[in-house]
Coordinates of C-alpha atoms and ligand atoms in Angstrom, one line a residue:
M90 CA -7.1 17.7 -23.4
S91 CA -8.0 19.5 -20.1
K92 CA -6.8 22.9 -19.1
P93 CA -3.6 23.0 -17.1
L94 CA -3.9 23.1 -13.4
L95 CA -1.9 25.5 -11.2
V96 CA -1.6 24.7 -7.5
H97 CA 0.0 27.6 -5.7
G98 CA 0.6 29.3 -2.3
A99 CA 1.2 26.0 -0.4
R100 CA 2.8 26.9 2.9
Q101 CA 4.7 23.6 2.7
M102 CA 5.0 21.8 -0.6
L103 CA 6.5 18.4 0.2
T104 CA 8.0 17.5 -3.2
L105 CA 10.1 14.5 -2.0
R106 CA 12.3 15.3 -5.0
G107 CA 15.6 13.3 -5.0
A108 CA 17.5 10.3 -6.3
S109 CA 15.7 7.8 -8.4
T110 CA 16.6 5.0 -5.9
P111 CA 14.6 4.1 -2.8
R112 CA 15.3 6.4 0.3
R113 CA 17.5 4.8 2.9
G114 CA 18.9 5.8 6.3
G115 CA 19.6 9.5 6.5
Q116 CA 17.9 10.2 3.1
L117 CA 14.5 9.0 4.4
P118 CA 13.4 12.1 6.2
D119 CA 14.4 14.5 3.4
L120 CA 11.0 15.8 2.1
S121 CA 12.6 18.5 -0.1
I122 CA 10.0 21.1 1.1
V123 CA 9.3 24.2 -1.0
E124 CA 7.9 27.0 1.1
S125 CA 5.1 29.0 -0.7
G126 CA 5.3 26.2 -3.2
A127 CA 3.5 25.8 -6.6
M128 CA 3.1 23.2 -9.2
L129 CA 1.8 23.2 -12.8
I130 CA 0.1 20.1 -14.1
E131 CA -0.6 19.7 -17.8
D132 CA -2.5 16.7 -19.3
G133 CA -2.3 15.0 -15.9
V134 CA 1.4 15.2 -15.7
I135 CA 3.6 17.6 -13.5
T136 CA 5.5 20.0 -15.8
H137 CA 6.8 22.5 -13.2
V138 CA 7.4 22.6 -9.5
G139 CA 9.0 25.4 -7.5
P140 CA 8.3 28.7 -5.6
S141 CA 4.9 30.2 -6.3
R142 CA 6.3 33.5 -7.6
R143 CA 8.3 31.7 -10.4
I144 CA 5.6 29.1 -11.4
E145 CA 2.8 31.7 -11.4
N146 CA 4.6 33.7 -14.1
L147 CA 4.9 30.9 -16.6
A148 CA 2.8 31.5 -19.7
A149 CA 1.0 28.1 -19.3
A150 CA 0.2 29.1 -15.6
R151 CA -1.6 32.2 -16.6
K152 CA -4.3 30.3 -18.5
A153 CA -4.6 27.4 -16.0
R154 CA -7.3 26.5 -13.6
E155 CA -6.2 27.6 -10.2
L156 CA -6.1 25.8 -6.9
D157 CA -5.2 28.2 -4.0
A158 CA -3.4 26.2 -1.3
T159 CA -2.5 29.2 0.8
G160 CA -1.6 28.2 4.4
R161 CA -1.8 24.5 3.7
V162 CA 0.4 21.5 3.0
V163 CA 0.5 20.0 -0.5
M164 CA 2.1 16.6 -0.8
P165 CA 2.2 13.5 -3.1
G166 CA -0.8 11.2 -2.9
F167 CA -0.2 8.2 -0.7
V168 CA 1.0 5.0 -2.3
D169 CA -0.4 2.1 -0.3
S170 CA 1.7 -0.8 -1.5
H171 CA 0.0 -3.6 0.6
T172 CA -3.7 -4.1 0.6
H173 CA -6.2 -7.0 0.4
L174 CA -8.7 -4.8 -1.3
I175 CA -11.4 -7.3 -2.4
H176 CA -12.5 -9.3 0.6
G177 CA -16.3 -9.8 1.2
P178 CA -17.9 -9.0 4.6
A179 CA -16.3 -7.7 7.8
R180 CA -15.2 -10.2 10.4
L181 CA -16.9 -8.7 13.4
A182 CA -17.4 -12.0 15.3
D183 CA -13.6 -12.6 15.0
Y184 CA -12.9 -9.1 16.3
E185 CA -15.1 -9.6 19.3
A186 CA -13.8 -13.1 20.0
R187 CA -10.2 -11.9 20.0
I188 CA -11.1 -9.1 22.4
L189 CA -12.5 -11.8 24.7
G190 CA -9.2 -13.7 24.5
R191 CA -10.0 -16.5 22.0
S192 CA -6.9 -17.7 20.1
Y193 CA -6.4 -17.7 16.4
A194 CA -7.0 -21.5 16.3
E195 CA -10.2 -21.2 18.3
I196 CA -11.5 -18.5 16.0
A197 CA -10.7 -20.6 13.0
A198 CA -12.4 -23.7 14.5
A199 CA -15.5 -21.6 15.1
G200 CA -15.7 -20.9 11.4
G201 CA -13.8 -17.6 11.4
G202 CA -10.5 -16.5 10.0
I203 CA -9.3 -16.4 6.4
R204 CA -11.5 -19.3 5.4
F205 CA -14.6 -17.4 6.5
T206 CA -13.6 -14.7 4.0
M207 CA -12.8 -17.4 1.4
R208 CA -16.3 -18.9 1.6
A209 CA -18.0 -15.5 1.3
V210 CA -15.8 -14.4 -1.6
R211 CA -16.3 -17.7 -3.5
A212 CA -20.1 -17.3 -3.1
S213 CA -20.1 -13.6 -4.2
S214 CA -20.7 -12.4 -7.7
A215 CA -18.0 -10.4 -9.5
K216 CA -20.4 -7.5 -9.7
R217 CA -21.0 -7.5 -5.9
L218 CA -17.3 -7.8 -5.1
A219 CA -16.5 -4.9 -7.5
T220 CA -19.2 -2.7 -6.0
E221 CA -17.9 -3.4 -2.5
A222 CA -14.3 -2.7 -3.6
Q223 CA -15.4 0.6 -5.2
A224 CA -16.7 1.7 -1.8
H225 CA -13.3 0.9 -0.2
I226 CA -11.6 2.7 -3.0
A227 CA -13.7 5.8 -2.4
T228 CA -12.7 5.7 1.3
M229 CA -9.0 5.4 0.4
A230 CA -9.3 8.4 -1.9
R231 CA -11.0 10.4 0.9
Y232 CA -8.0 9.5 3.1
G233 CA -5.5 10.6 0.5
T234 CA -4.4 7.4 -1.3
T235 CA -4.0 7.7 -5.0
T236 CA -2.2 4.4 -5.8
I237 CA -2.7 0.9 -4.2
E238 CA -1.6 -2.6 -4.6
A239 CA -4.5 -5.1 -4.4
K240 CA -3.9 -8.8 -3.6
S241 CA -6.0 -11.8 -4.4
G242 CA -5.8 -14.7 -1.9
Y243 CA -9.4 -15.0 -0.7
G244 CA -10.5 -17.3 -3.6
L245 CA -7.9 -20.0 -3.2
D246 CA -9.2 -21.8 -6.3
E247 CA -8.3 -21.0 -9.8
A248 CA -11.6 -19.5 -10.9
T249 CA -12.1 -17.2 -7.9
E250 CA -8.4 -16.1 -7.8
L251 CA -8.6 -15.1 -11.5
R252 CA -12.0 -13.3 -10.8
L253 CA -10.4 -11.3 -8.0
L254 CA -7.4 -10.3 -10.1
R255 CA -9.6 -9.4 -13.1
I256 CA -11.8 -7.2 -10.8
A257 CA -8.7 -5.4 -9.5
K258 CA -7.4 -4.9 -13.0
A259 CA -10.7 -3.6 -14.2
L260 CA -10.9 -1.1 -11.4
D261 CA -7.4 0.4 -12.2
G262 CA -7.8 4.0 -13.2
D263 CA -11.5 4.2 -12.2
M264 CA -10.5 6.4 -9.2
L265 CA -7.1 5.1 -8.0
S266 CA -4.2 3.5 -9.8
I267 CA -4.3 -0.2 -8.8
V268 CA -1.6 -2.9 -9.2
P269 CA -2.9 -6.5 -8.8
T270 CA -0.9 -9.1 -6.9
F271 CA -1.5 -12.9 -7.1
L272 CA -1.6 -14.2 -3.5
G273 CA -2.7 -17.8 -4.3
A274 CA -0.3 -19.0 -1.5
H275 CA -2.2 -17.2 1.3
V276 CA -3.5 -20.2 3.2
V277 CA -4.2 -23.9 2.3
P278 CA -7.8 -24.2 1.0
P279 CA -10.1 -27.0 2.3
E280 CA -9.6 -29.0 -0.9
F281 CA -5.9 -29.5 0.1
E282 CA -6.4 -29.8 3.9
G283 CA -3.2 -31.1 5.4
D284 CA -1.4 -31.1 2.1
P285 CA 0.4 -27.7 1.7
D286 CA 3.0 -29.2 -0.7
G287 CA 0.2 -30.5 -2.9
Y288 CA -1.5 -27.1 -2.9
I289 CA 1.8 -25.4 -3.8
Q290 CA 2.3 -27.9 -6.7
H291 CA -1.2 -27.2 -7.9
L292 CA -0.6 -23.5 -7.9
I293 CA 2.6 -24.0 -9.9
D294 CA 1.2 -26.5 -12.4
A295 CA -2.3 -25.1 -12.8
V296 CA -2.9 -21.6 -11.5
L297 CA 0.3 -19.7 -12.1
P298 CA 0.3 -20.4 -15.8
R299 CA -3.3 -19.2 -16.1
V300 CA -2.5 -16.0 -14.1
A301 CA 0.5 -15.3 -16.2
A302 CA -1.3 -16.0 -19.5
A303 CA -4.2 -13.7 -18.5
K304 CA -1.7 -10.9 -17.7
V305 CA -3.8 -9.9 -14.6
A306 CA -1.0 -9.6 -12.0
R307 CA 2.3 -7.9 -11.8
F308 CA 3.4 -9.5 -8.5
A309 CA 3.2 -12.9 -6.8
D310 CA 3.0 -13.1 -3.0
V311 CA 3.2 -15.9 -0.4
Y312 CA 2.4 -16.0 3.3
C313 CA 5.6 -17.5 4.7
D314 CA 5.5 -18.1 8.5
T315 CA 5.0 -20.7 11.1
G316 CA 1.4 -21.9 10.7
A317 CA 1.5 -20.7 7.0
F318 CA 3.7 -21.9 4.1
S319 CA 7.3 -23.1 4.9
L320 CA 10.5 -21.5 3.5
A321 CA 10.9 -24.4 1.1
Q322 CA 7.3 -24.1 -0.2
A323 CA 7.6 -20.3 -0.5
R324 CA 10.9 -20.7 -2.4
R325 CA 9.4 -23.2 -4.8
Y326 CA 6.3 -21.1 -5.5
L327 CA 8.1 -17.8 -6.0
T328 CA 10.8 -19.3 -8.1
A329 CA 8.1 -20.6 -10.4
A330 CA 6.2 -17.3 -10.3
I331 CA 9.4 -15.5 -11.3
E332 CA 9.9 -17.9 -14.3
Y333 CA 6.4 -16.9 -15.4
G334 CA 7.4 -13.2 -15.4
L335 CA 5.8 -12.1 -12.1
E336 CA 7.8 -10.2 -9.6
A337 CA 8.1 -11.5 -6.0
K338 CA 6.7 -10.2 -2.7
I339 CA 6.6 -12.0 0.6
H340 CA 4.5 -11.8 3.8
A341 CA 7.6 -12.3 5.9
S342 CA 8.5 -12.6 9.6
Q343 CA 5.1 -11.5 10.9
F344 CA 4.9 -13.9 13.9
A345 CA 8.2 -15.8 13.7
E346 CA 11.6 -15.5 12.0
I347 CA 11.9 -18.6 9.8
G348 CA 14.1 -17.0 7.2
A349 CA 11.5 -15.4 5.0
A350 CA 13.1 -12.0 4.9
A351 CA 16.4 -13.7 3.8
L352 CA 14.5 -15.6 1.2
A353 CA 13.1 -12.3 -0.1
V354 CA 16.7 -11.1 -0.5
E355 CA 17.8 -14.4 -2.1
L356 CA 15.0 -14.2 -4.7
K357 CA 15.4 -10.4 -5.3
A358 CA 11.9 -9.8 -4.2
V359 CA 10.6 -6.3 -4.7
S360 CA 9.5 -6.2 -1.0
A361 CA 9.4 -8.2 2.2
D362 CA 6.3 -7.2 4.1
H363 CA 5.5 -7.2 7.9
L364 CA 8.9 -8.0 9.5
E365 CA 7.6 -7.7 13.1
A366 CA 9.7 -10.7 14.1
I367 CA 12.7 -10.1 11.8
G368 CA 16.1 -11.0 13.3
V369 CA 19.4 -9.1 13.3
P370 CA 21.1 -11.1 10.4
E371 CA 18.0 -10.6 8.3
I372 CA 17.9 -6.9 9.0
E373 CA 21.5 -6.7 7.8
A374 CA 20.7 -8.8 4.7
I375 CA 17.7 -6.7 3.7
A376 CA 19.6 -3.5 4.3
R377 CA 22.3 -4.6 1.8
S378 CA 19.7 -5.6 -0.8
A379 CA 17.3 -3.8 -3.2
T380 CA 14.3 -5.4 -1.4
I381 CA 12.0 -2.9 0.2
A382 CA 11.1 -3.5 3.9
T383 CA 7.4 -2.7 4.0
L384 CA 6.0 -2.2 7.5
L385 CA 2.4 -2.6 8.4
P386 CA 1.7 -1.3 11.9
G387 CA -2.1 -1.3 11.4
S388 CA -2.3 -5.1 11.8
V389 CA -0.3 -5.0 15.0
F390 CA -2.5 -2.4 16.4
H391 CA -5.8 -4.1 15.4
L392 CA -4.7 -7.4 16.8
G393 CA -3.9 -5.7 20.1
L394 CA -0.3 -6.9 20.0
T395 CA 2.7 -5.0 21.2
R396 CA 5.6 -6.2 18.9
Y397 CA 5.9 -3.7 16.1
A398 CA 8.5 -4.1 13.4
P399 CA 11.9 -2.7 14.4
A400 CA 11.7 0.3 12.1
R401 CA 14.6 2.2 13.7
K402 CA 17.0 -0.8 13.4
L403 CA 16.0 -1.2 9.8
I404 CA 16.5 2.5 9.0
E405 CA 19.8 2.7 10.9
A406 CA 21.1 -0.5 9.1
G407 CA 20.3 1.2 5.8
A408 CA 17.1 -0.6 4.7
A409 CA 14.6 1.1 2.4
V410 CA 11.5 1.2 4.6
A411 CA 8.0 1.6 3.2
L412 CA 4.7 1.9 5.1
A413 CA 1.3 0.5 4.1
T414 CA -2.1 -0.2 5.6
D415 CA -2.3 -4.0 5.0
Y416 CA -6.0 -3.2 4.6
N417 CA -7.9 -6.5 5.1
P418 CA -11.0 -7.7 7.1
G419 CA -9.1 -9.9 9.5
T420 CA -6.1 -8.0 10.9
S421 CA -6.2 -4.4 9.6
P422 CA -9.7 -3.2 8.5
S423 CA -8.6 0.4 8.0
C424 CA -8.1 2.2 4.7
S425 CA -6.3 5.1 6.4
I426 CA -2.6 5.3 5.7
Q427 CA -2.7 8.5 7.9
M428 CA -3.4 6.2 10.8
A429 CA -0.5 3.9 9.7
I430 CA 1.7 7.0 9.7
S431 CA 0.6 7.9 13.3
L432 CA 1.3 4.4 14.5
A433 CA 4.7 4.4 12.7
C434 CA 5.6 7.6 14.6
T435 CA 4.5 6.6 18.1
Q436 CA 4.9 2.9 18.1
M437 CA 7.9 2.4 15.8
R438 CA 9.7 5.7 16.5
M439 CA 9.8 6.9 12.9
T440 CA 9.8 10.7 12.6
P441 CA 6.8 12.3 10.8
A442 CA 9.1 13.0 7.8
E443 CA 10.4 9.4 7.7
A444 CA 6.9 8.0 7.9
I445 CA 5.6 10.3 5.1
A446 CA 8.5 9.4 2.8
A447 CA 7.8 5.7 3.6
A448 CA 4.2 6.0 2.6
T449 CA 4.8 7.9 -0.6
I450 CA 8.1 7.6 -2.6
N451 CA 9.2 4.3 -1.0
G452 CA 5.7 2.9 -1.4
A453 CA 6.0 3.7 -5.1
H454 CA 9.3 1.8 -5.2
A455 CA 7.7 -1.1 -3.5
L456 CA 5.3 -1.3 -6.5
G457 CA 7.9 -0.6 -9.2
L458 CA 6.1 2.7 -9.9
A459 CA 8.6 5.3 -8.7
E460 CA 9.1 6.8 -12.2
Q461 CA 5.3 7.6 -12.2
C462 CA 4.3 8.6 -8.7
G463 CA 5.4 9.0 -5.0
S464 CA 6.9 12.5 -5.4
L465 CA 6.0 15.9 -6.9
E466 CA 8.6 16.1 -9.8
T467 CA 8.3 16.9 -13.4
A468 CA 7.3 14.1 -15.7
K469 CA 5.4 12.3 -12.9
Y470 CA 1.7 12.1 -12.6
G471 CA -0.1 15.0 -10.9
D472 CA -1.1 12.8 -7.9
F473 CA -1.3 15.0 -4.9
L474 CA -3.1 16.0 -1.7
V475 CA -4.0 19.3 -0.1
L476 CA -4.1 18.9 3.7
N477 CA -6.0 21.1 6.1
V478 CA -2.9 21.8 8.1
P479 CA 0.0 24.3 7.8
D480 CA 2.7 21.9 9.0
Y481 CA 3.1 18.3 7.8
R482 CA 3.9 17.1 11.4
E483 CA 0.2 17.7 12.3
L484 CA -0.7 14.7 10.0
P485 CA 0.5 12.1 12.5
Y486 CA 0.2 14.3 15.6
S487 CA -3.6 14.7 15.4
F488 CA -4.2 11.0 15.0
G489 CA -7.4 9.2 13.9
I490 CA -8.9 12.1 12.0
N491 CA -8.8 12.9 8.3
H492 CA -6.6 15.8 7.3
V493 CA -7.2 15.6 3.6
A494 CA -9.0 18.6 2.0
M495 CA -8.6 17.3 -1.5
T496 CA -7.2 14.3 -3.3
V497 CA -6.1 14.7 -7.0
R498 CA -5.0 11.9 -9.3
H499 CA -3.6 12.6 -12.8
G500 CA -4.7 16.2 -12.3
E501 CA -8.3 15.4 -11.7
V502 CA -10.1 15.8 -8.3
I503 CA -11.1 12.4 -6.9
Y504 CA -12.1 13.7 -3.4
C505 CA -12.8 17.1 -2.0
D506 CA -14.2 18.0 1.4
K507 CA -16.0 21.1 0.1
D508 CA -17.3 22.2 -3.2
D509 CA -14.5 22.0 -5.7
P510 CA -12.5 25.2 -5.1
I511 CA -10.6 25.0 -8.4
Q512 CA -11.3 28.2 -10.3
Ligands
ZN244 ZN1 -1.2 -8.7 4.0

């Protein structure tokens, strides 16, 4: 049992205290800020949050280790609810080709795209993939993330998909909290070239039962779009996944509106992710549902596109909006959710407060973890950040730099920009 930890003097403590349901509409920007805020963490769990003068006088606070956050912002650790963590080498040739105007099809024909990553991942040892993932995890911690989702989807055969999920599960708790997602239906692998129905049937008959039996994934995800899996294929695959006890997520409406967001609502998916091309009826449907609308501006930015998801329309319709990095080597090679927040503000017209809530408490809801993380409230884990700024609005305002002074998960420091100042 470690000594309690007292964090005190925070100029702004963003607690995000509130209802146990996802934040919608006018609730989204309510950060429940405590000025001169303090928090006590015992055995990795928050036991008290409030004004410093009250918390400092608690008996347990007097014998605690102290973290003086005077003049700075303290906030919940980021919950990055959409990443493709384990992915093999960078796709630098694709990046350059795209800048020079090559199309997605030309890049794929030249040996790039998701299949490039698939070949590299299939050829890598589990040890090498895990070592590379640990480096990405350390970067995420440095940029303030304490919980992530990690998708498979670069193996596209039974053995490699299971290997990716086992690596993600084994890394859970090492530095970050990690929730694995089975994304077998990412693209059609070469073994099923031209036969997406056959591949979906193979996933249902052979792979899903193994994934479920091995208990290595909480969610199942499918890439449903033109050029990817159809609505009927996605419905078949996710219906089977739900029968195996997995919860559904969908890569929906990224390039075209083919009804994927409505399918997410129909199947009671935990989240529908991307939504750059979502239509008005689908916005209304998702707003009336419990499905979280997870927006991923990093991929739009990296692809050099201009159509971002209609965040304002979603928020105004009453949808529960979350923000994530979509960290992956093809379309969003950035671990920085701070950058996603900046993009959300300038490109999607979310306010800094809305974007921060979307990247913390609503991200936690998108992973079914809102009882454990995403806000600074008693009985939740002591997952928090100290930022080198006095006002949270500086986080997106000064874009592209790291504002994190310290990242703490379960009351333990996982990143610090100086020598550990806890006394
Ligand atoms: Zn993705």
